[in-house]
XYZ file of C-alpha atoms in Angstrom:
785
model
C -22.067 37.242 63.347
C -20.365 40.196 62.193
C -19.966 42.681 64.854
C -21.741 45.810 63.732
C -18.642 47.992 64.686
C -16.473 46.232 62.202
C -14.253 47.782 59.794
C -15.966 49.300 57.040
C -13.769 47.748 54.411
C -15.546 44.474 55.390
C -18.555 46.125 53.721
C -16.406 47.158 50.441
C -18.279 45.724 46.962
C -14.568 45.131 45.774
C -11.532 44.073 47.259
C -8.186 46.496 46.646
C -5.774 44.817 44.496
C -7.917 41.891 42.854
C -7.121 40.932 39.019
C -7.952 43.060 36.442
C -6.701 45.870 38.501
C -3.887 48.692 37.758
C -1.402 47.892 40.723
C 1.993 49.126 40.812
C 4.803 46.680 40.860
C 5.316 45.557 44.591
C 8.764 46.613 44.379
C 8.388 49.982 42.481
C 8.997 52.250 45.314
C 12.005 50.503 46.465
C 13.469 50.448 43.198
C 13.206 54.213 42.906
C 14.827 55.177 46.380
C 17.298 52.362 46.350
C 15.723 50.263 48.968
C 15.323 47.186 47.069
C 17.866 44.445 48.270
C 19.999 43.096 45.819
C 22.493 40.103 46.283
C 25.076 42.408 46.514
C 23.243 44.370 49.164
C 22.982 41.680 51.384
C 24.874 41.757 54.620
C 27.977 39.550 54.056
C 28.821 37.137 56.992
C 31.850 37.485 58.521
C 35.065 36.250 56.858
C 33.194 36.350 53.150
C 35.875 35.665 50.628
C 35.539 37.253 47.000
C 36.213 35.494 43.661
C 37.519 36.719 40.253
C 37.474 34.523 37.058
C 40.646 34.408 35.033
C 39.637 34.429 31.328
C 41.645 33.067 28.190
C 43.316 35.082 25.767
C 42.795 32.999 22.867
C 39.694 32.147 20.812
C 40.967 28.553 20.302
C 43.831 26.928 21.945
C 45.527 24.342 23.735
C 46.967 25.798 27.092
C 50.821 24.528 27.112
C 51.682 25.925 30.155
C 49.758 27.625 33.183
C 51.601 29.314 35.592
C 49.523 30.563 38.983
C 52.419 31.140 41.089
C 52.331 35.262 40.819
C 48.497 34.890 41.250
C 48.896 32.640 44.428
C 51.139 34.923 46.291
C 49.413 37.966 45.361
C 48.117 40.016 48.269
C 44.774 38.805 50.048
C 44.539 35.665 48.078
C 43.593 32.621 49.585
C 43.062 30.033 46.763
C 42.811 29.889 43.112
C 40.506 27.204 41.648
C 41.382 25.355 38.424
C 39.704 22.312 36.805
C 41.486 20.033 39.201
C 39.663 21.714 42.276
C 36.098 20.621 40.804
C 34.898 17.862 43.588
C 32.237 16.427 41.117
C 31.663 16.872 37.393
C 33.269 19.896 35.367
C 30.509 20.387 33.681
C 27.422 22.892 33.719
C 25.539 21.883 30.381
C 22.051 22.719 30.596
C 20.856 20.210 28.039
C 23.203 17.421 29.591
C 25.573 17.189 26.449
C 28.693 17.450 29.145
C 29.997 20.021 26.682
C 30.527 23.217 28.933
C 32.926 22.866 31.342
C 33.207 24.889 34.642
C 36.909 25.817 34.072
C 38.858 25.256 31.172
C 40.608 22.072 31.132
C 43.354 22.338 28.866
C 41.491 23.290 26.002
C 40.271 26.575 24.995
C 37.392 27.166 22.677
C 36.707 31.183 22.814
C 38.458 34.080 23.599
C 37.531 34.912 27.435
C 36.575 31.184 28.229
C 37.113 31.026 32.158
C 40.327 28.988 33.188
C 40.685 29.700 36.939
C 39.183 31.447 39.682
C 40.900 33.926 42.114
C 39.479 33.797 45.851
C 40.966 36.386 47.704
C 40.001 38.500 50.721
C 38.341 41.494 49.007
C 37.115 41.687 45.614
C 39.660 44.119 44.307
C 42.561 42.087 45.417
C 40.913 39.158 43.273
C 40.701 40.983 40.557
C 44.310 42.599 40.602
C 45.237 38.913 41.410
C 43.534 37.464 38.180
C 45.775 39.520 36.036
C 48.951 38.010 37.225
C 48.567 34.362 35.198
C 51.563 33.545 32.956
C 49.660 31.289 30.290
C 51.097 29.949 26.896
C 49.064 28.904 24.174
C 49.555 26.601 21.221
C 46.810 28.450 19.117
C 44.466 26.640 16.325
C 42.358 27.887 13.953
C 39.293 29.324 15.034
C 35.724 30.642 13.250
C 33.799 33.114 14.664
C 31.417 33.738 11.885
C 29.011 31.385 10.295
C 29.311 32.998 6.904
C 32.247 31.147 6.577
C 30.878 27.873 7.373
C 28.778 25.414 5.242
C 25.120 24.787 7.677
C 24.730 21.302 5.459
C 28.482 20.568 6.291
C 30.212 21.727 9.253
C 30.000 20.751 13.024
C 26.837 21.628 15.027
C 26.586 21.835 18.521
C 22.870 20.189 18.788
C 20.767 18.465 16.081
C 19.444 20.407 13.490
C 15.427 20.759 13.090
C 13.486 20.401 9.788
C 9.573 21.665 9.316
C 7.597 21.122 6.105
C 4.360 21.347 4.632
C 3.505 20.487 1.438
C 6.345 20.665 -1.567
C 7.770 23.761 -1.087
C 10.569 23.261 -3.832
C 7.748 22.283 -6.373
C 5.636 24.953 -5.258
C 8.523 27.637 -6.115
C 9.430 26.026 -9.103
C 5.648 26.506 -10.477
C 5.196 29.673 -9.392
C 4.815 32.847 -11.762
C 7.702 34.982 -9.764
C 10.621 33.826 -7.656
C 13.293 35.357 -5.831
C 16.128 34.506 -3.551
C 18.150 36.205 -0.842
C 20.259 36.355 2.146
C 19.644 38.171 5.348
C 22.240 38.775 8.476
C 20.620 39.304 11.828
C 22.535 40.200 14.881
C 22.985 39.062 18.235
C 22.234 40.905 21.188
C 23.838 41.599 24.853
C 21.165 41.419 27.482
C 22.622 44.314 29.411
C 20.661 43.730 32.683
C 21.219 46.445 35.109
C 22.305 44.137 37.844
C 25.278 41.875 36.345
C 25.967 38.260 37.449
C 26.120 37.377 41.017
C 26.598 34.942 43.596
C 26.989 34.175 47.250
C 27.389 30.788 48.559
C 27.366 30.274 52.251
C 28.370 26.767 53.826
C 26.094 25.151 56.238
C 26.737 21.776 58.188
C 27.509 18.406 56.391
C 26.936 18.494 52.934
C 24.988 21.629 53.024
C 25.295 24.946 51.257
C 22.744 27.896 50.323
C 23.278 29.982 47.139
C 21.872 33.624 46.930
C 21.981 33.667 42.860
C 20.859 36.210 40.597
C 19.398 33.306 38.559
C 15.650 32.906 36.419
C 16.197 28.998 37.139
C 16.876 28.133 40.777
C 16.120 24.549 40.392
C 18.782 24.117 37.526
C 21.429 26.328 39.744
C 20.757 23.948 42.594
C 21.171 20.597 39.771
C 24.385 22.025 38.861
C 25.920 22.704 42.152
C 25.202 19.231 43.073
C 26.687 17.657 40.521
C 29.547 20.074 40.517
C 29.943 19.383 44.244
C 29.015 15.723 44.145
C 26.145 15.727 46.526
C 22.728 15.346 46.535
C 20.099 18.116 45.134
C 18.950 18.182 48.924
C 21.759 19.525 50.207
C 21.886 22.801 48.025
C 19.231 25.433 48.435
C 18.924 28.060 45.886
C 17.056 31.559 46.580
C 16.526 34.603 44.802
C 14.243 37.484 46.168
C 15.174 39.598 42.924
C 17.174 40.148 39.721
C 17.858 43.196 38.482
C 17.021 42.246 34.798
C 17.375 38.997 33.183
C 15.665 38.722 29.823
C 16.665 34.896 29.480
C 20.567 36.118 30.187
C 20.122 34.519 33.847
C 18.371 31.381 32.602
C 21.787 29.218 32.382
C 24.782 31.493 32.514
C 24.170 31.798 36.587
C 25.454 28.650 36.656
C 29.050 28.791 36.691
C 28.971 31.768 39.034
C 26.957 29.492 41.396
C 29.024 26.554 41.049
C 32.709 28.377 41.599
C 31.256 30.469 44.986
C 30.041 26.777 46.174
C 33.193 24.876 45.547
C 35.253 27.536 47.308
C 32.552 27.948 50.141
C 32.668 24.297 50.988
C 36.401 24.239 50.328
C 37.082 26.704 52.907
C 33.967 26.704 54.873
C 33.187 30.477 54.466
C 31.169 32.331 52.407
C 32.018 33.348 48.746
C 30.866 35.935 46.648
C 31.673 36.123 43.014
C 30.238 39.280 40.926
C 32.235 39.757 38.290
C 32.523 43.435 36.435
C 30.555 44.487 33.486
C 33.177 43.668 30.951
C 34.036 39.948 32.100
C 30.286 39.376 32.336
C 29.727 40.626 28.628
C 32.772 38.744 27.529
C 32.314 35.252 29.552
C 28.397 35.035 28.890
C 26.215 34.028 26.211
C 23.972 36.429 24.100
C 21.188 36.340 21.626
C 21.784 34.168 18.844
C 22.379 35.881 15.589
C 21.396 34.156 11.929
C 22.226 33.981 8.689
C 19.075 33.513 6.988
C 18.619 32.237 3.538
C 15.452 32.425 1.570
C 13.725 31.594 -1.538
C 10.125 32.275 -2.396
C 7.412 31.821 -4.913
C 4.648 34.034 -5.589
C 2.325 35.403 -8.048
C 1.704 38.934 -9.750
C -0.531 40.011 -6.867
C 1.798 39.202 -4.466
C 0.504 35.847 -2.809
C 3.175 33.663 -1.518
C 2.748 30.217 -2.894
C 5.754 28.613 -1.386
C 8.825 29.412 0.751
C 12.170 27.498 1.715
C 14.350 28.813 4.737
C 17.582 27.805 6.127
C 18.351 29.394 9.352
C 22.199 29.178 10.318
C 22.863 30.573 13.910
C 26.113 31.593 15.495
C 25.767 29.064 18.702
C 29.208 29.306 20.238
C 31.390 26.178 21.455
C 28.529 24.449 23.304
C 24.866 23.647 22.915
C 23.683 25.473 25.779
C 20.096 26.282 24.568
C 21.126 26.650 21.034
C 18.827 23.510 20.045
C 15.534 24.636 21.475
C 16.805 28.496 20.487
C 17.138 27.569 16.685
C 13.824 25.594 16.968
C 11.742 28.558 18.143
C 13.088 30.477 15.400
C 11.656 27.876 12.740
C 8.478 27.791 14.963
C 8.234 31.703 14.115
C 9.617 31.724 10.363
C 5.894 32.309 9.335
C 4.822 35.260 11.826
C 1.420 35.955 10.992
C 1.386 34.527 7.417
C -0.014 31.274 6.020
C 2.774 29.802 3.740
C 0.821 27.146 1.293
C 4.258 25.014 0.915
C 6.977 25.568 3.265
C 10.575 23.977 4.033
C 12.437 25.193 6.949
C 15.841 24.214 8.268
C 17.837 25.189 11.037
C 21.590 24.942 11.771
C 22.944 25.740 15.329
C 26.771 26.115 13.798
C 29.669 25.482 16.183
C 31.721 28.791 16.725
C 34.811 29.820 18.750
C 32.875 32.428 20.516
C 31.027 32.470 23.719
C 28.103 29.773 23.805
C 25.031 31.625 23.094
C 21.980 31.107 25.123
C 18.411 32.461 25.704
C 17.316 36.099 25.455
C 13.686 37.326 25.502
C 12.027 35.695 22.368
C 14.137 32.362 22.426
C 14.808 32.895 18.845
C 11.202 33.311 17.715
C 11.892 37.495 16.897
C 14.461 36.179 14.739
C 12.137 33.611 13.013
C 9.662 36.946 12.405
C 12.450 38.972 11.273
C 12.934 36.255 8.317
C 9.540 36.039 7.622
C 8.912 39.947 7.265
C 12.199 40.065 4.947
C 10.205 37.735 2.568
C 6.875 39.847 2.553
C 9.383 43.168 2.262
C 11.256 40.981 -0.847
C 7.560 40.272 -2.255
C 5.954 43.550 -1.766
C 8.918 45.187 -3.885
C 8.825 42.829 -6.518
C 5.109 43.458 -7.286
C 5.184 47.338 -6.664
C 2.839 47.341 -3.638
C 2.754 48.715 -0.089
C 4.127 45.903 2.403
C 1.205 46.369 4.481
C -0.875 45.589 1.493
C 1.005 41.748 1.074
C 1.059 41.407 4.457
C -2.760 41.567 4.943
C -3.078 39.303 1.809
C -1.073 36.678 3.228
C -2.363 36.389 6.431
C -3.449 33.451 8.555
C -6.919 32.582 8.112
C -9.503 31.609 10.696
C -11.212 28.387 9.162
C -9.063 27.550 6.382
C -5.166 28.876 5.761
C -4.903 27.802 9.262
C -2.214 25.389 9.426
C 1.372 25.977 10.798
C 4.524 24.973 9.385
C 4.644 22.439 12.244
C 0.874 21.418 11.836
C -0.563 23.013 14.484
C -4.050 24.716 13.641
C -4.078 28.355 14.617
C -7.212 28.120 16.377
C -7.199 31.811 17.667
C -6.458 33.990 14.874
C -7.093 37.878 15.659
C -4.453 39.477 13.816
C -6.956 40.676 11.386
C -8.800 43.013 13.662
C -5.759 43.947 15.498
C -4.029 45.154 12.508
C -7.358 46.955 10.710
C -7.919 48.572 14.497
C -4.226 49.781 14.363
C -3.934 50.936 10.521
C -7.086 53.327 11.225
C -6.102 54.423 14.607
C -2.537 55.529 13.659
C -3.893 57.128 10.462
C -1.669 54.640 8.258
C -3.061 55.661 5.027
C -3.163 59.323 5.616
C 0.598 59.466 6.918
C 1.349 57.211 4.039
C 0.423 59.770 1.420
C 2.066 62.496 3.877
C 5.461 61.174 4.101
C 5.536 60.676 -0.065
C 5.084 63.902 -0.187
C 7.285 65.065 2.246
C 10.055 62.857 0.550
C 9.302 64.090 -2.808
C 10.198 67.650 -1.428
C 12.918 66.689 1.059
C 16.407 66.366 -0.820
C 18.543 64.596 2.175
C 15.867 63.830 5.016
C 13.736 61.011 3.997
C 10.790 59.496 6.259
C 9.771 56.043 6.066
C 6.490 54.181 7.496
C 5.989 50.472 8.521
C 3.268 48.353 10.172
C 4.705 44.838 11.188
C 2.110 42.080 12.996
C 3.305 39.811 15.489
C 1.976 36.400 16.469
C 3.999 34.455 19.083
C 3.370 31.118 20.387
C 3.460 30.520 24.500
C 4.848 27.297 26.049
C 7.957 26.154 26.631
C 8.583 23.806 23.538
C 10.306 21.138 25.939
C 6.988 19.956 26.905
C 8.208 18.965 30.327
C 8.989 22.192 31.644
C 5.209 23.348 31.358
C 4.623 22.582 35.109
C 4.802 24.704 38.258
C 4.409 24.229 41.877
C 3.348 27.049 44.685
C 2.516 27.124 48.454
C 0.069 28.470 50.037
C -0.105 29.470 53.629
C -3.382 30.986 55.583
C -2.331 32.119 59.016
C -4.820 32.540 61.773
C -5.100 36.185 61.533
C -6.116 35.739 58.114
C -2.787 36.924 56.402
C -1.554 34.991 53.421
C 1.902 33.520 52.785
C 2.517 33.228 49.179
C 5.611 31.345 47.549
C 6.416 29.958 44.002
C 8.482 28.488 41.819
C 8.843 31.964 39.802
C 11.406 34.628 39.794
C 11.079 38.448 39.701
C 13.379 40.163 37.485
C 11.349 43.294 37.414
C 8.636 42.388 34.861
C 6.008 41.944 37.997
C 5.634 38.372 38.378
C 5.038 38.593 41.839
C 2.578 41.140 42.255
C 0.312 39.140 39.136
C 0.548 35.853 41.104
C -0.477 37.647 44.559
C -3.224 39.523 42.712
C -4.661 36.193 41.429
C -4.423 34.655 45.403
C -6.168 37.404 46.401
C -9.017 37.333 44.067
C -9.375 33.563 44.971
C -9.575 34.536 48.705
C -11.458 37.672 48.365
C -9.034 39.702 50.642
C -7.266 42.739 50.117
C -3.589 42.649 48.124
C -1.667 43.998 51.110
C -3.032 40.827 53.092
C -1.016 38.681 51.043
C 2.872 38.228 51.424
C 5.347 37.962 48.550
C 8.138 35.777 49.632
C 11.588 35.117 48.065
C 11.900 31.905 45.768
C 13.620 29.263 46.958
C 14.254 25.575 46.138
C 13.632 24.849 49.798
C 9.506 25.861 49.543
C 8.624 24.500 46.170
C 11.138 22.090 44.305
C 11.835 21.180 40.625
C 10.795 24.438 39.217
C 11.117 25.519 35.539
C 12.734 28.385 34.484
C 10.722 31.886 34.472
C 10.730 31.940 30.778
C 9.004 31.229 27.948
C 6.529 34.359 28.841
C 4.898 31.783 30.665
C 5.813 32.776 34.407
C 2.375 34.133 35.238
C 0.410 31.602 33.284
C 2.148 28.564 35.065
C 3.001 29.949 38.431
C -0.355 32.134 38.879
C -2.736 28.876 37.875
C -0.512 26.622 40.570
C -0.797 29.548 43.552
C -4.761 29.424 42.133
C -4.963 25.805 42.585
C -3.008 26.155 46.131
C -5.697 28.748 47.203
C -8.796 26.993 45.909
C -7.477 23.665 47.845
C -7.802 25.917 51.133
C -10.714 27.837 49.958
C -12.678 24.657 49.873
C -11.478 23.335 53.331
C -12.896 26.434 54.413
C -16.251 25.959 52.548
C -16.335 22.432 53.719
C -15.668 23.224 57.276
C -18.242 26.447 57.359
C -20.984 24.298 55.869
C -20.454 21.892 58.072
C -20.606 24.274 61.197
C -23.010 26.367 60.750
C -25.144 23.634 59.199
C -25.702 25.090 55.570
C -25.400 23.858 52.306
C -21.693 24.373 50.317
C -23.803 26.632 47.868
C -24.472 28.976 50.892
C -21.124 29.591 51.614
C -19.911 32.714 49.323
C -16.454 34.277 49.618
C -16.921 38.223 49.372
C -14.294 41.146 50.036
C -12.834 40.301 53.341
C -15.614 38.615 54.675
C -17.609 35.225 53.961
C -21.303 34.986 53.770
C -22.667 31.800 55.596
C -26.128 31.454 54.830
C -27.557 34.426 56.358
C -24.995 35.934 58.153
C -21.395 37.375 57.651
C -18.041 36.728 59.383
C -14.371 38.262 58.891
C -12.432 35.920 56.540
C -9.811 36.192 59.337
C -12.239 35.103 61.664
C -13.395 32.056 59.642
C -10.014 30.938 59.446
C -9.153 31.242 63.286
C -12.209 29.157 63.194
C -11.106 26.557 60.916
C -7.636 26.457 63.103
C -9.088 25.901 66.403
C -11.341 22.735 64.650
C -7.935 21.466 63.321
C -8.478 22.351 59.251
C -5.130 22.303 57.073
C -4.543 26.038 56.081
C -1.591 25.225 54.041
C -1.521 24.056 50.506
C 0.666 23.058 47.749
C -0.553 24.098 44.450
C 0.487 22.336 41.145
C -0.265 23.037 37.458
C 0.446 21.406 34.118
C -0.216 23.126 30.792
C -2.524 20.670 28.993
C -3.056 19.938 25.366
C 0.752 20.249 24.259
C 2.569 17.744 22.585
C 5.337 17.929 20.138
C 7.125 15.117 18.082
C 10.612 16.649 16.860
C 11.431 14.139 14.899
C 8.485 14.133 12.656
C 8.590 17.916 13.014
C 4.625 17.961 13.917
C 2.676 18.461 17.233
C 1.107 21.107 19.134
C 4.173 22.828 21.076
C 2.082 26.088 22.036
C -1.242 26.380 24.062
C -1.680 29.426 22.272
C -0.572 32.778 20.673
C -0.407 36.234 21.592
C -0.665 38.760 18.952
C 0.156 42.336 18.642
C 1.162 45.154 15.939
C 3.333 48.187 15.643
C 3.505 51.145 13.291
C 6.543 53.268 13.106
C 7.663 56.110 11.629
C 11.293 57.426 11.139
C 13.174 60.255 9.652
C 16.572 58.965 8.090
C 19.508 61.816 7.090
C 20.464 60.226 4.307
C 24.210 62.290 4.419
C 25.018 60.465 7.500
C 22.642 57.581 7.793
C 21.567 58.695 11.111
C 17.960 58.414 12.396
C 15.265 59.623 14.385
C 12.152 57.406 15.854
C 9.483 60.087 15.009
C 6.223 57.932 16.248
C 5.109 54.455 17.372
C 1.645 53.518 18.061
C 1.288 49.913 19.362
C -2.057 47.837 19.789
C -1.118 44.594 21.934
C -3.197 41.607 22.948
C -3.044 40.603 26.578
C -6.043 39.044 26.697
C -7.848 39.659 29.816
C -5.066 41.509 31.137
C -4.347 40.669 35.028
C -2.985 44.089 35.535
C -2.625 46.366 32.846
C -0.502 48.762 34.237
C 2.676 46.193 34.579
C 1.273 44.652 31.150
C 1.878 48.265 29.397
C 5.290 48.436 31.244
C 6.058 45.424 29.540
C 5.204 46.338 26.167
C 6.728 49.352 26.226
C 9.910 47.776 27.551
C 9.989 45.374 25.070
C 9.507 47.414 22.158
C 12.423 49.503 23.158
C 14.464 46.364 23.480
C 13.257 44.772 20.276
C 14.174 48.206 18.708
C 17.549 48.523 20.130
C 18.369 44.863 19.148
C 17.712 45.865 15.507
C 19.320 49.375 15.012
C 21.960 50.258 17.278
C 23.138 47.371 19.602
C 25.996 45.686 17.510
C 28.033 42.644 18.582
C 31.657 42.616 17.405
C 34.604 40.382 16.886
C 37.794 41.374 15.547
C 40.343 39.074 13.993
C 41.740 37.765 16.827
C 38.383 36.134 17.869
C 38.089 38.951 20.605
C 34.847 40.462 21.415
C 35.269 44.540 21.275
C 32.173 45.677 22.290
C 32.230 44.458 26.082
C 31.254 47.798 27.595
C 28.899 50.644 27.385
C 31.451 52.737 25.399
C 31.479 50.425 22.644
C 27.907 48.354 22.959
C 24.770 50.999 22.477
C 21.760 50.118 24.184
C 18.849 52.664 23.166
C 18.850 56.063 25.491
C 15.759 57.716 26.800
C 16.084 60.247 23.995
C 16.055 57.089 21.642
C 12.401 56.690 22.206
C 9.771 57.291 19.773
C 8.841 61.147 20.093
C 5.311 59.980 19.926
C 5.005 56.899 21.929
C 1.207 55.394 21.844
C 1.042 52.133 23.356
C -2.707 50.593 24.023
C -3.957 46.903 25.001
C -6.585 45.810 23.418
C -9.679 45.798 25.295
C -11.723 43.062 23.594
C -9.517 39.689 23.317
C -9.602 37.071 25.897
C -7.326 33.610 25.973
C -8.952 31.032 23.837
C -7.893 28.684 26.442
C -8.614 28.456 29.974
C -5.516 30.483 31.131
C -5.674 32.220 34.662
C -8.441 34.407 34.206
C -8.136 34.020 30.348
C -5.010 36.639 30.604
C -2.090 36.089 27.683
C 1.581 35.892 28.349
C 3.234 39.600 27.751
C 6.786 39.008 28.714
C 8.268 38.143 25.205
C 5.414 38.809 22.492
C 6.198 42.695 22.486
C 10.058 42.657 21.666
C 9.306 41.537 18.019
C 6.813 44.507 17.976
C 10.509 46.780 17.483
C 10.469 45.016 13.942
C 8.534 48.091 12.760
C 11.514 50.209 13.339
C 13.859 48.297 11.222
C 11.350 48.221 8.308
C 10.185 51.951 8.632
C 14.135 52.406 7.949
C 14.095 50.418 5.287
C 11.414 52.262 3.612
C 12.805 55.272 4.081
C 16.297 53.985 2.258
C 13.884 52.997 -0.379
C 12.704 56.051 -1.347
C 15.859 57.280 -2.471
C 15.256 54.805 -5.586
C 11.547 55.934 -5.711
C 10.844 52.275 -3.825
C 11.975 50.291 -6.954
C 14.810 48.650 -5.240
C 14.208 46.603 -2.044
C 17.069 48.036 0.450
C 17.547 44.508 2.035
C 18.905 46.176 5.412
C 20.426 43.798 7.691
C 20.219 44.186 11.191
C 21.257 45.555 13.320
C 20.683 48.640 11.197
C 23.048 51.216 12.453
C 23.492 54.461 11.176
C 26.526 53.157 9.157
C 24.736 50.182 7.471
C 21.747 52.671 6.764
C 24.066 54.684 5.256
C 26.031 51.886 3.082
C 22.531 51.037 2.013
C 21.545 54.578 0.893
C 24.521 54.975 -1.203
C 23.805 51.327 -2.710
C 20.366 52.203 -3.771
C 21.664 55.149 -5.448
C 24.059 53.339 -7.621
C 21.901 50.849 -8.278
C 19.162 53.311 -9.357
C 21.629 55.168 -11.290
C 22.993 51.908 -13.084
C 19.107 50.887 -14.036
C 19.221 47.617 -11.985
C 15.891 46.062 -10.824
């Protein structure tokens, strides 16, 4: 029986920190105070060595001479690793294509490819020594721009994909109107605040522990084991937190971890490798840029009848994740629109650039940008507001609801979402106001656009849609939680902890969040594809329910009541007509030798995908959103400001609205940056010249919309039984930034009275905006359509 003097918290009607409550990020106070411990903040073991990569100075070449004598003789240098020093396989390709060496072995395929790794007493000594290498190359022809390639003839790094439904060519041919065009969509640097870093600590026998800033600890574990030629059980990978990832730490951390491990085992000393920002940007992959060719058939009202797409991607010298990235671009070439007949192809092209990789959205945003260009083209062709054309071509609910990959859209809410945002942001009124403003403003022009988002949730590689978790309940009633998801600032840890707290009905501060490690939960999937909470939350819930079921069975037997008379209340358990503290029940269960630990597991149901046929159900559900942005453009310089953005986003039944709104805000800004100021540029020698904050421009605080209204829709819930009917919110908000690109296009179009489609490529830098303004003025003067 509960003590009458028990803590008043045991009488609470609701736990503190359960699901659907706004909780701060578990490390927020540490982030702002500098107390959060990242890998570079960890105390270094005595005798720790430091590594630095030696990078190539040719875009495509054969190494004729590699003279490292001066490097080895430099002060503090302990060793210089080359391909010959790899004890196992000199390969870190994540898809098993054996096309990505740890260190180049005689052949160079991009400017900045790692050739050797200096190991020295200090980081400074290693960096200085790396500059002393003498390397002679026999240079070979190279290509950095996919515009110079034929997507149907030139070399690919992965098999292409074709999606088709109906006869697109015939639909386009028979359509009353048709047009074709091309759009260039730029790439993007991840620009995580914490760069790549790995620290390897050797153990006895074959063992090594790797502290790696990675979104995929299990992959780092496997790569290191292959490189060292040891079994996976000899390698433990741990990560408590990353200072940002955005997909850039899904595969790209493999190289640094592998080299640190090789040196650590060779010298039996801890080894840390932390490249500087320039080397990090030069030697690691980025968001794929695309060249999109499109043809569309439509009628005079703007109803689209057929589309044909070719998505050609600059993939770099190896496959990395380019196959699935370009696949996902095709999966999203419809965005929220029903194409009655569609044909879409991908071309993951080989180029002599660093291999591009995962980036928030994983190709999906590029597919959506292509879809929105088609909508814009049709709108200008028929002389209507692009929003009208968007709504006219939305997916239906009971019909017009099959995607190009033959999945039926069962959870479509885009009509309601867009209608609510259109009304709440005053779209029609502001459209009239802007038209009047532009008519009376000679140089400053305003633009407005409202764009929707439909984003598919699940790994398209079906086997990745699984997760494990480890839950311990200690005899004082406190809980230890571990799972395969990684924390990179997105709030995954606290959301999963809320799920466990809710299951046990204990306050959130009773759940201990612990670092992700392959030593506790094995064979984990990357924290990617917006599935971190969906997968790990369900796995943790499963683990907690196993223990809860045991406690229920124990209580029913001990107190001689039926199972349905055992009820978990906030921080206590009602058993029949009495209540005891949760911790007291746990202690009693321990004394009765009840297992208080469980390994939870979850696999996403219903999904399947036949890539050869281009058909299946690759996504468990869709997340939706809509964004309306207004911009001001100086037509004399091309400079612009984002005056206002209104967002309405679908997070289902949000587990933590505070965290989710932060994700929506950050995703929008990152998407806006990708499509406006962030430009990757290679020179005539194949060198990436935008490899530092001085030349690569991410959005500043001053670039945010002057008025920024972000709301989560309070009525949707996940169509499928996700964790508490919540929806993923990592990647879906990023394409909301497309509204800024189209608002800029709208402003540019005003200089020609909205008669000519601006065909504004991305990123829409001020220079590109200015060139578009001047081009439209010339075309309007010449009387071109």
